[in-house]
Coordinates of C-alpha atoms and ligand atoms in Angstrom, one line a residue:
M1 CA 104.2 86.1 65.6
G2 CA 104.0 88.8 68.2
N3 CA 100.4 89.6 67.3
T4 CA 98.8 91.8 69.9
Q5 CA 96.1 94.4 69.7
H6 CA 98.2 96.6 71.8
E7 CA 100.8 99.2 70.9
Q8 CA 104.0 97.3 70.9
V9 CA 107.7 98.1 71.5
V10 CA 110.0 95.3 70.3
V11 CA 113.1 94.2 72.1
I12 CA 115.7 92.6 69.8
D13 CA 117.7 90.3 71.9
F14 CA 121.5 90.0 71.4
G15 CA 122.0 87.6 74.3
G16 CA 122.6 90.0 77.2
Q17 CA 121.9 89.1 80.7
Y18 CA 119.5 91.9 81.5
N19 CA 117.3 91.5 78.4
Q20 CA 114.1 90.4 80.2
L21 CA 114.5 93.4 82.4
V22 CA 114.3 95.7 79.4
A23 CA 110.9 94.3 78.5
R24 CA 109.8 94.6 82.1
R25 CA 110.8 98.2 82.3
V26 CA 108.9 99.0 79.1
R27 CA 105.8 97.3 80.4
E28 CA 106.1 99.3 83.6
C29 CA 105.4 102.3 81.3
S30 CA 102.1 100.5 80.4
V31 CA 103.4 99.6 76.9
Y32 CA 103.4 96.0 75.7
C33 CA 106.8 94.7 74.9
G34 CA 107.9 91.4 73.3
I35 CA 111.4 90.0 73.0
Y36 CA 112.7 88.5 69.8
S37 CA 116.0 87.0 68.8
Y38 CA 118.3 89.1 66.6
R39 CA 117.9 86.2 64.1
T40 CA 114.2 87.1 63.5
P41 CA 113.9 88.4 59.9
L42 CA 113.4 92.2 59.8
K43 CA 110.2 91.7 57.8
D44 CA 108.6 89.7 60.6
I45 CA 109.6 92.5 63.1
L46 CA 108.1 95.2 60.8
D47 CA 105.0 93.2 60.2
M48 CA 104.3 93.5 63.9
N49 CA 104.0 97.2 63.4
P50 CA 106.1 98.2 66.4
K51 CA 106.0 101.7 67.7
G52 CA 109.7 101.4 68.7
I53 CA 112.6 99.0 68.7
I54 CA 115.2 98.5 71.5
L55 CA 118.4 96.6 70.7
T56 CA 119.8 95.0 73.9
G57 CA 123.2 94.3 75.2
G58 CA 125.1 91.1 74.4
P59 CA 128.3 89.2 75.1
D60 CA 129.9 89.7 71.6
S61 CA 132.2 92.3 70.2
V62 CA 130.8 93.8 67.0
Y63 CA 133.9 93.0 65.1
A64 CA 134.3 89.4 66.3
P65 CA 133.7 86.8 63.5
G66 CA 130.1 85.6 63.5
A67 CA 129.0 88.4 66.0
A68 CA 125.3 88.9 66.4
S69 CA 124.2 91.6 64.0
C70 CA 121.2 93.3 62.4
S71 CA 120.5 94.7 59.0
K72 CA 121.1 98.4 58.1
E73 CA 117.5 98.7 56.9
L74 CA 116.4 98.4 60.5
F75 CA 117.6 102.0 61.0
S76 CA 115.9 103.4 58.0
S77 CA 112.5 101.9 58.6
G78 CA 111.4 105.2 60.3
I79 CA 110.7 103.4 63.5
P80 CA 112.5 104.9 66.5
V81 CA 115.4 102.7 67.7
L82 CA 117.2 102.7 71.0
G83 CA 120.5 100.7 71.2
L84 CA 121.7 99.6 74.7
C85 CA 125.4 98.7 75.3
Y86 CA 126.1 96.1 72.6
G87 CA 123.0 97.4 70.8
A88 CA 124.5 100.9 70.9
Q89 CA 127.9 99.7 69.5
L90 CA 126.1 97.7 66.8
M91 CA 124.1 100.8 65.7
M92 CA 127.3 102.8 65.4
H93 CA 129.2 99.9 63.6
V94 CA 126.4 99.2 61.1
L95 CA 125.9 102.9 60.3
G96 CA 129.5 103.7 59.7
G97 CA 131.0 104.6 63.1
E98 CA 133.7 102.7 64.9
V99 CA 133.9 100.5 68.0
T100 CA 137.1 99.5 69.6
R101 CA 138.3 97.9 72.8
A102 CA 138.2 100.6 75.6
P103 CA 141.5 101.4 77.3
E104 CA 139.7 100.7 80.6
R105 CA 136.8 98.3 81.1
E106 CA 133.9 100.0 82.8
Y107 CA 131.9 98.0 85.2
G108 CA 129.4 99.0 87.9
K109 CA 127.8 102.2 89.0
T110 CA 129.4 105.0 87.0
E111 CA 129.0 108.8 87.0
V112 CA 127.6 110.0 83.7
M113 CA 127.8 113.6 82.6
I114 CA 125.0 114.8 80.5
D115 CA 126.2 117.0 77.6
E116 CA 122.9 117.7 76.0
P117 CA 120.3 118.4 78.7
K118 CA 117.7 119.1 76.0
S119 CA 117.9 115.6 74.7
A120 CA 114.4 114.1 74.8
L121 CA 115.7 111.1 76.8
F122 CA 117.3 113.2 79.6
Q123 CA 114.3 115.5 80.3
G124 CA 114.1 116.2 84.0
I125 CA 117.4 114.4 84.8
D126 CA 120.2 116.4 86.4
S127 CA 123.8 116.0 85.4
P128 CA 125.8 114.1 86.6
T129 CA 123.7 111.0 87.1
I130 CA 124.6 107.4 88.1
C131 CA 124.3 104.7 85.5
W132 CA 125.2 101.0 85.4
M133 CA 128.0 100.2 83.0
S134 CA 129.2 96.8 81.9
H135 CA 131.4 96.9 78.8
N136 CA 134.8 96.2 77.3
D137 CA 134.4 97.9 74.0
Y138 CA 133.3 101.5 73.4
I139 CA 132.2 103.8 70.6
S140 CA 135.4 105.4 69.4
K141 CA 134.0 107.2 66.3
L142 CA 130.4 108.3 65.8
A143 CA 128.4 107.3 62.8
P144 CA 127.6 110.2 60.5
G145 CA 124.6 112.3 61.7
F146 CA 125.1 111.4 65.4
R147 CA 126.1 113.7 68.3
V148 CA 127.3 112.8 71.8
T149 CA 124.7 113.6 74.5
A150 CA 126.5 112.2 77.5
H151 CA 130.0 110.9 78.5
T152 CA 131.8 109.4 81.4
K153 CA 135.4 109.7 82.6
N154 CA 136.5 106.7 80.5
C155 CA 133.8 106.7 77.8
P156 CA 133.6 109.7 75.5
A157 CA 130.3 108.6 74.0
A158 CA 128.1 107.2 76.8
A159 CA 125.0 108.4 75.0
V160 CA 124.6 109.4 71.4
E161 CA 121.6 110.3 69.2
D162 CA 120.5 111.3 65.7
E163 CA 117.3 113.1 66.5
Q164 CA 116.4 113.5 62.8
R165 CA 116.3 109.8 62.3
N166 CA 115.0 109.0 65.8
L167 CA 118.0 106.9 66.5
Y168 CA 119.3 106.8 70.1
A169 CA 122.0 104.8 71.9
F170 CA 123.2 104.3 75.5
Q171 CA 126.5 102.6 76.4
F172 CA 125.0 102.1 79.9
H173 CA 122.0 99.9 81.0
P174 CA 118.9 102.0 81.8
E175 CA 117.0 98.7 82.5
V176 CA 119.2 97.9 85.6
L177 CA 117.8 99.6 88.7
H178 CA 121.3 100.8 89.7
T179 CA 120.8 103.4 86.8
K180 CA 119.1 105.9 89.0
Y181 CA 116.9 107.4 86.3
G182 CA 116.9 104.5 83.9
S183 CA 113.2 103.9 84.1
A184 CA 112.6 107.7 83.4
M185 CA 114.9 107.5 80.3
L186 CA 113.0 104.4 79.0
Q187 CA 109.7 106.1 79.7
H188 CA 110.9 109.1 77.6
F189 CA 111.8 106.8 74.8
V190 CA 108.6 104.8 74.7
R191 CA 106.2 107.6 75.4
D192 CA 107.8 110.8 74.0
I193 CA 109.9 109.4 71.1
C194 CA 107.8 106.4 70.1
G195 CA 104.5 108.1 71.0
C196 CA 103.0 105.2 72.8
S197 CA 99.9 106.2 74.8
G198 CA 100.2 103.3 77.3
D199 CA 97.4 100.9 76.6
W200 CA 98.9 97.8 78.4
R201 CA 97.2 97.6 81.8
M202 CA 96.6 94.7 84.0
D203 CA 93.2 95.8 85.2
D204 CA 91.6 95.3 81.9
F205 CA 93.8 92.3 81.0
A206 CA 91.6 90.0 83.1
E207 CA 88.3 91.2 81.6
K208 CA 89.5 91.1 78.0
T209 CA 91.1 87.6 78.6
I210 CA 88.0 86.2 80.1
A211 CA 85.9 87.5 77.2
A212 CA 88.4 86.0 74.7
L213 CA 88.5 82.6 76.5
K214 CA 84.6 82.5 76.5
E215 CA 84.5 83.0 72.8
K216 CA 87.3 80.5 72.1
I217 CA 86.1 77.7 74.4
G218 CA 82.3 78.1 74.2
G219 CA 80.8 75.0 75.8
G220 CA 84.0 72.9 75.7
K221 CA 85.5 71.0 78.7
V222 CA 88.6 72.3 80.2
L223 CA 91.2 70.6 82.5
C224 CA 93.7 72.4 84.7
A225 CA 96.6 71.0 86.7
L226 CA 96.5 73.3 89.7
S227 CA 99.6 73.4 91.9
G228 CA 98.6 76.2 94.2
G229 CA 101.5 78.3 92.8
V230 CA 100.6 81.8 91.5
D231 CA 100.7 81.0 87.8
S232 CA 98.4 78.0 87.8
S233 CA 96.1 79.6 90.3
V234 CA 95.6 82.8 88.3
A235 CA 95.2 80.7 85.1
A236 CA 92.5 78.6 86.8
V237 CA 90.5 81.5 88.1
L238 CA 90.5 83.2 84.7
L239 CA 89.3 80.0 83.1
S240 CA 86.7 79.5 85.8
R241 CA 85.3 83.0 85.2
A242 CA 85.2 82.2 81.5
V243 CA 83.7 78.7 81.4
G244 CA 82.4 78.1 85.0
K245 CA 81.7 74.5 85.7
N246 CA 83.1 73.2 82.5
L247 CA 86.5 73.6 84.1
T248 CA 87.9 70.9 86.3
C249 CA 91.0 71.6 88.4
V250 CA 93.2 68.7 89.5
F251 CA 95.5 69.3 92.5
V252 CA 98.0 66.5 93.0
D253 CA 99.3 66.5 96.6
H254 CA 102.6 64.6 96.1
G255 CA 103.5 64.7 99.8
L256 CA 106.4 67.1 99.0
L257 CA 104.6 70.3 99.7
R258 CA 105.3 72.8 102.5
K259 CA 103.5 72.3 105.8
N260 CA 99.7 72.7 105.5
E261 CA 100.1 73.8 101.9
G262 CA 97.7 71.2 100.5
D263 CA 95.0 72.3 103.0
M264 CA 95.6 75.9 102.1
V265 CA 95.1 75.2 98.4
E266 CA 92.0 73.2 99.1
E267 CA 90.6 76.0 101.4
V268 CA 91.0 78.5 98.6
F269 CA 89.9 76.4 95.6
G270 CA 87.9 73.5 97.2
K271 CA 84.2 73.2 97.7
N272 CA 84.1 75.7 100.6
G273 CA 86.4 78.2 98.8
A274 CA 85.5 81.4 97.0
Y275 CA 85.5 79.9 93.5
D276 CA 82.7 77.7 92.3
L277 CA 85.2 75.2 90.8
N278 CA 85.2 71.5 90.2
F279 CA 88.2 70.8 92.4
I280 CA 89.8 67.4 92.7
R281 CA 92.4 66.9 95.4
V282 CA 94.4 63.7 94.9
N283 CA 96.2 62.6 98.0
A284 CA 99.0 60.7 96.2
Q285 CA 101.7 61.1 99.0
H286 CA 102.1 57.3 99.5
R287 CA 102.8 56.4 95.9
F288 CA 105.4 59.1 95.6
Y289 CA 107.2 58.0 98.8
V290 CA 107.1 54.4 97.6
R291 CA 108.7 55.3 94.2
L292 CA 111.3 57.6 95.8
A293 CA 112.3 55.1 98.5
G294 CA 116.1 54.6 98.4
V295 CA 116.7 56.9 95.5
D296 CA 119.4 59.5 96.2
E297 CA 120.5 60.7 92.8
P298 CA 119.1 64.2 92.3
E299 CA 118.2 63.9 88.6
R300 CA 116.6 60.5 89.1
K301 CA 114.5 61.9 91.9
R302 CA 113.3 64.8 89.7
K303 CA 112.4 62.4 87.0
I304 CA 110.5 60.1 89.3
I305 CA 108.5 63.0 90.8
G306 CA 107.8 64.4 87.3
E307 CA 106.7 61.0 85.9
E308 CA 104.6 60.1 88.8
F309 CA 102.8 63.4 88.7
I310 CA 101.9 62.8 85.1
R311 CA 100.6 59.3 85.9
V312 CA 98.4 60.6 88.6
F313 CA 97.1 63.4 86.5
E314 CA 96.5 61.0 83.6
E315 CA 94.4 58.7 85.8
E316 CA 92.3 61.6 86.9
A317 CA 91.9 63.0 83.4
K318 CA 90.7 59.6 82.2
K319 CA 88.0 59.5 84.9
I320 CA 86.8 62.9 83.8
G321 CA 86.5 61.8 80.2
A322 CA 86.8 63.6 76.9
V323 CA 88.5 67.0 77.6
D324 CA 88.7 69.6 74.9
Y325 CA 91.3 72.0 76.4
L326 CA 94.2 71.7 78.8
V327 CA 95.2 74.8 80.7
Q328 CA 98.9 75.5 81.3
G329 CA 100.2 78.3 83.5
T330 CA 103.0 79.2 81.1
I331 CA 104.3 82.7 81.6
Y332 CA 106.4 84.9 79.3
P333 CA 109.9 84.1 80.8
D334 CA 109.1 80.4 80.1
V335 CA 108.3 81.2 76.5
V336 CA 111.6 83.2 76.1
E337 CA 113.7 80.7 78.0
S338 CA 112.4 77.8 75.9
G339 CA 113.8 79.5 72.9
L340 CA 110.5 80.7 71.3
G341 CA 111.2 84.4 72.0
G342 CA 114.6 85.8 72.6
E343 CA 118.2 84.7 72.6
S344 CA 118.6 83.5 76.2
A345 CA 117.5 79.9 75.6
T346 CA 120.7 78.2 76.7
I347 CA 121.2 79.6 80.2
K348 CA 118.9 77.3 82.1
S349 CA 115.4 76.1 81.7
H350 CA 113.2 74.9 84.5
H351 CA 110.2 72.7 84.2
N352 CA 107.2 72.5 86.4
V353 CA 106.2 69.0 87.0
G354 CA 103.1 70.3 85.4
G355 CA 104.8 70.1 82.0
L356 CA 102.2 67.8 80.8
P357 CA 102.3 65.4 77.9
D358 CA 99.8 64.9 75.1
Y359 CA 98.3 61.7 76.3
V360 CA 95.0 63.4 77.3
D361 CA 92.5 63.6 74.6
F362 CA 92.3 67.3 74.1
K363 CA 92.0 69.7 71.2
E364 CA 94.3 72.4 72.3
I365 CA 96.5 73.8 75.1
V366 CA 95.2 77.1 76.6
E367 CA 97.9 79.4 78.0
P368 CA 96.2 82.6 79.1
L369 CA 99.3 84.0 80.8
R370 CA 101.9 83.4 78.1
D371 CA 102.4 87.1 77.5
L372 CA 102.9 88.1 81.1
F373 CA 105.8 88.5 83.5
K374 CA 105.5 87.2 87.0
D375 CA 104.8 90.6 88.5
E376 CA 102.0 91.1 85.9
V377 CA 100.5 87.7 86.8
R378 CA 100.5 88.8 90.4
K379 CA 98.7 92.0 89.5
V380 CA 96.1 90.1 87.6
G381 CA 95.7 87.7 90.5
L382 CA 95.1 90.5 93.0
H383 CA 92.7 92.1 90.6
L384 CA 90.8 88.7 90.4
G385 CA 90.5 88.8 94.2
I386 CA 92.8 85.8 94.8
P387 CA 94.2 86.1 98.4
E388 CA 97.4 88.1 98.7
K389 CA 99.0 85.3 100.7
L390 CA 98.7 83.0 97.6
V391 CA 99.4 85.6 95.0
M392 CA 102.6 87.0 96.6
R393 CA 104.1 83.7 97.6
Q394 CA 107.6 82.8 96.7
P395 CA 108.4 80.5 93.9
F396 CA 108.2 76.8 94.9
P397 CA 109.8 74.2 92.6
G398 CA 107.6 71.6 91.0
P399 CA 109.5 68.7 92.6
G400 CA 108.9 70.4 95.9
L401 CA 110.7 69.3 99.1
G402 CA 112.0 66.4 97.1
I403 CA 114.9 68.6 96.0
R404 CA 115.3 70.2 99.5
I405 CA 116.0 66.9 101.1
V406 CA 119.5 65.9 100.1
G407 CA 119.7 62.2 99.3
D408 CA 116.8 59.7 99.7
V409 CA 113.4 60.9 100.7
T410 CA 111.4 59.4 103.6
M411 CA 108.3 60.5 105.4
D412 CA 110.3 61.3 108.5
K413 CA 112.6 63.5 106.5
V414 CA 109.7 65.3 104.9
R415 CA 108.3 66.0 108.3
I416 CA 111.6 67.4 109.5
V417 CA 111.8 69.8 106.6
Q418 CA 108.2 70.8 106.7
D419 CA 108.4 71.6 110.5
S420 CA 111.8 73.4 110.2
D421 CA 110.6 75.4 107.2
A422 CA 107.4 76.4 108.9
I423 CA 109.4 77.7 111.9
F424 CA 111.8 79.6 109.6
R425 CA 108.9 81.2 107.8
E426 CA 107.1 82.1 111.0
E427 CA 110.1 83.8 112.5
M428 CA 110.9 85.7 109.3
E429 CA 107.4 87.0 109.2
K430 CA 107.5 88.0 112.8
A431 CA 110.7 89.9 112.2
G432 CA 109.1 91.6 109.2
L433 CA 111.7 90.0 107.0
D434 CA 109.5 87.8 104.8
K435 CA 109.8 90.2 101.9
A436 CA 113.6 90.8 102.5
A437 CA 114.5 87.6 100.7
D438 CA 113.2 86.7 97.3
Q439 CA 113.2 83.0 98.2
Y440 CA 114.0 81.3 101.5
Y441 CA 113.5 77.9 103.0
A442 CA 114.8 75.2 105.3
A443 CA 116.4 72.1 103.8
L444 CA 117.5 68.8 105.2
T445 CA 121.2 68.0 104.6
N446 CA 121.8 64.3 104.6
L447 CA 124.5 64.9 107.2
R448 CA 124.1 63.4 110.7
T449 CA 126.4 64.6 113.4
V450 CA 127.0 64.0 117.1
G451 CA 125.5 66.4 119.6
V452 CA 124.5 66.5 123.2
M453 CA 121.0 67.3 124.5
G454 CA 120.3 67.2 128.2
D455 CA 123.0 64.8 129.3
E456 CA 122.5 62.5 126.3
R457 CA 124.5 62.0 123.2
T458 CA 122.6 62.6 120.0
Y459 CA 123.4 61.5 116.5
D460 CA 120.9 63.5 114.4
Y461 CA 120.4 65.5 111.3
A462 CA 121.6 69.0 110.3
V463 CA 119.1 71.4 108.8
A464 CA 120.3 74.1 106.4
L465 CA 118.6 77.5 106.2
R466 CA 118.9 79.3 102.9
A467 CA 117.7 82.8 101.9
V468 CA 118.6 84.5 98.7
S469 CA 118.1 87.9 97.0
T470 CA 117.8 87.8 93.3
I471 CA 116.3 89.6 90.4
D472 CA 115.8 86.8 87.9
F473 CA 116.7 83.6 89.8
M474 CA 119.6 83.0 87.4
T475 CA 122.1 84.5 89.8
A476 CA 121.6 85.1 93.5
E477 CA 123.3 86.5 96.6
V478 CA 122.7 85.4 100.2
T479 CA 120.2 87.6 102.1
E480 CA 121.8 88.8 105.2
I481 CA 119.4 87.8 108.0
P482 CA 120.3 89.3 111.4
Y483 CA 121.9 86.8 113.8
D484 CA 119.2 87.3 116.5
V485 CA 116.6 86.0 114.0
L486 CA 118.8 83.1 112.9
K487 CA 119.5 82.2 116.5
T488 CA 115.8 82.2 117.3
V489 CA 115.1 80.0 114.3
M490 CA 117.9 77.7 115.3
N491 CA 116.7 77.4 118.9
R492 CA 113.1 76.7 117.9
I493 CA 114.1 74.1 115.3
I494 CA 116.4 72.3 117.8
N495 CA 113.7 72.3 120.5
E496 CA 110.6 71.7 118.4
V497 CA 111.7 69.4 115.6
D498 CA 112.8 65.8 116.6
H499 CA 116.0 64.4 115.2
V500 CA 117.7 67.7 114.4
N501 CA 120.7 68.7 116.5
R502 CA 122.4 71.2 114.2
V503 CA 121.4 74.2 112.0
F504 CA 123.6 75.6 109.3
Y505 CA 123.1 78.9 107.4
D506 CA 124.0 78.6 103.7
I507 CA 125.8 81.8 102.6
T508 CA 126.8 80.6 99.1
S509 CA 125.8 82.7 96.1
K510 CA 124.6 81.4 92.8
P511 CA 126.9 80.6 91.0
P512 CA 128.7 78.5 92.2
A513 CA 125.7 77.0 94.1
T514 CA 122.2 76.9 92.8
I515 CA 119.2 78.2 94.8
E516 CA 117.8 74.8 95.5
M517 CA 119.9 72.0 97.0
E518 CA 119.4 69.5 94.1
Ligands
LIG1 P1 118.1 76.8 91.0 O1 118.1 75.8 92.0 O2 118.3 76.2 89.6 O3 116.6 77.4 91.0 O4 119.0 77.9 91.2 C1 116.2 78.6 90.3 C2 114.7 78.9 90.6 O5 114.0 77.9 89.9 C3 113.2 77.1 90.9 N1 113.2 75.7 90.5 C4 112.2 75.1 89.9 N2 111.0 75.5 89.6 N3 110.5 73.4 88.6 C5 110.1 74.7 89.0 O6 108.9 75.0 88.7 C6 111.7 72.9 88.9 O7 112.0 71.7 88.6 C7 112.6 73.8 89.6 N4 113.9 73.7 90.0 C8 114.2 74.9 90.5 C9 113.9 77.4 92.2 O8 113.0 77.2 93.3 C10 114.4 78.8 92.1 O9 113.3 79.7 92.3

């Protein structure tokens, strides 16, 4: 568990919503950081030989029956510990302090007064400073040995520490970007308190991984389902550098890709591309359309697309013959969200249609990116020379346009969405807004309405534009695109795409909506 040759800071997850962010911020300090559930035995944590431990926030109250907890020994292991929000309260509670319901809940950006500017965590940070608060309970009595290092108007112990024992606690969330100097505070913890030198860097990740893959796979045969998304592309290039022609990449074009996407993937990875890969493009559009005909129930559509993908892949794998290894583009959030790492398993888990079964005759699954966050995968991709256009692209769901066409899928509808979406993307790029939204697309509502074009009555489809800003794709807000851009997109779609006579702009946040339509 958690074995790495790198210095490691361990995040103990109590179920808070920002927990992956804690690990990301630590990694931004060039320090490897893994997330583990609070249920992980202390011995397993200590066996990983961490340089520091961070206790995250969480939804519980420390005094609620069955509340998530940790053992007292954690704090006497000699390893520096930083508690955040619930983690801070728990540290106090376990070590003999008191936590009670605060007279006033604190939520949002809050002014924090630093009482001990010499505290190692506040070096170079002027008081007052702005921090992100989100708590109902607060520390009402310090545990023996601690002193207050910062407070707010409503929270007398916003930061506390016991320097002798290397124990630190913040009631606020340094991992949230709204905490102005949160990254600096975490950097002080991992570098100055834990003494990490910062040996986690993406530029040598690629070389080290390629060497390790070479050694592991030797002359074995490797198969990769390449979707053209950033994760599978980076995984494929790493493998190709390690095993060369012993790698075969299968790209299944299910006819539900964005406009020209299949050709773009082939251009990069196919026989005229920069990588000397065995690349197989399977044009399976027709069989997907046949299976999807008349099906309008969203989950049924997802299942059909997933199953059919697997069937196509299976057929190709059989043609290739005995394969030793199967490559998956699993990344760290997939590992955490599927319950193998932290505590956040139950929120939502998404599957790529590339979630492949064990029908192929292979010895092992190879997941070279399973320790990385998306932004780290992107850095590796750029380092490997994969075109920026591909590396920086927005997430695209495995079931593709199938879940952006509300109701049953037909070839005509796919064409409408592809063309509308291409116009939307083009205009966003022209306006310099393509990075303003974390994900944006055009979808086809299943709604037909009456319109007038020229002097003629029309009865045509309504296209919906959606653009969202999000940190983790679990919650999202509408991205406010200027009206002139929206109007240009609307005009072009109406004029250039047949059978569309209305364009909507979806301003719903998630929740209550989801990012995709289905
Ligand atoms: P929702 O619609 O649940 O989407 O708000 C959240 C994020 O996940 C993506 N998504 C998927 N990705 N396979 C994927 O690989 C899927 O089945 C899938 N469904 C949704 C979606 O595009 C958004 O980024």
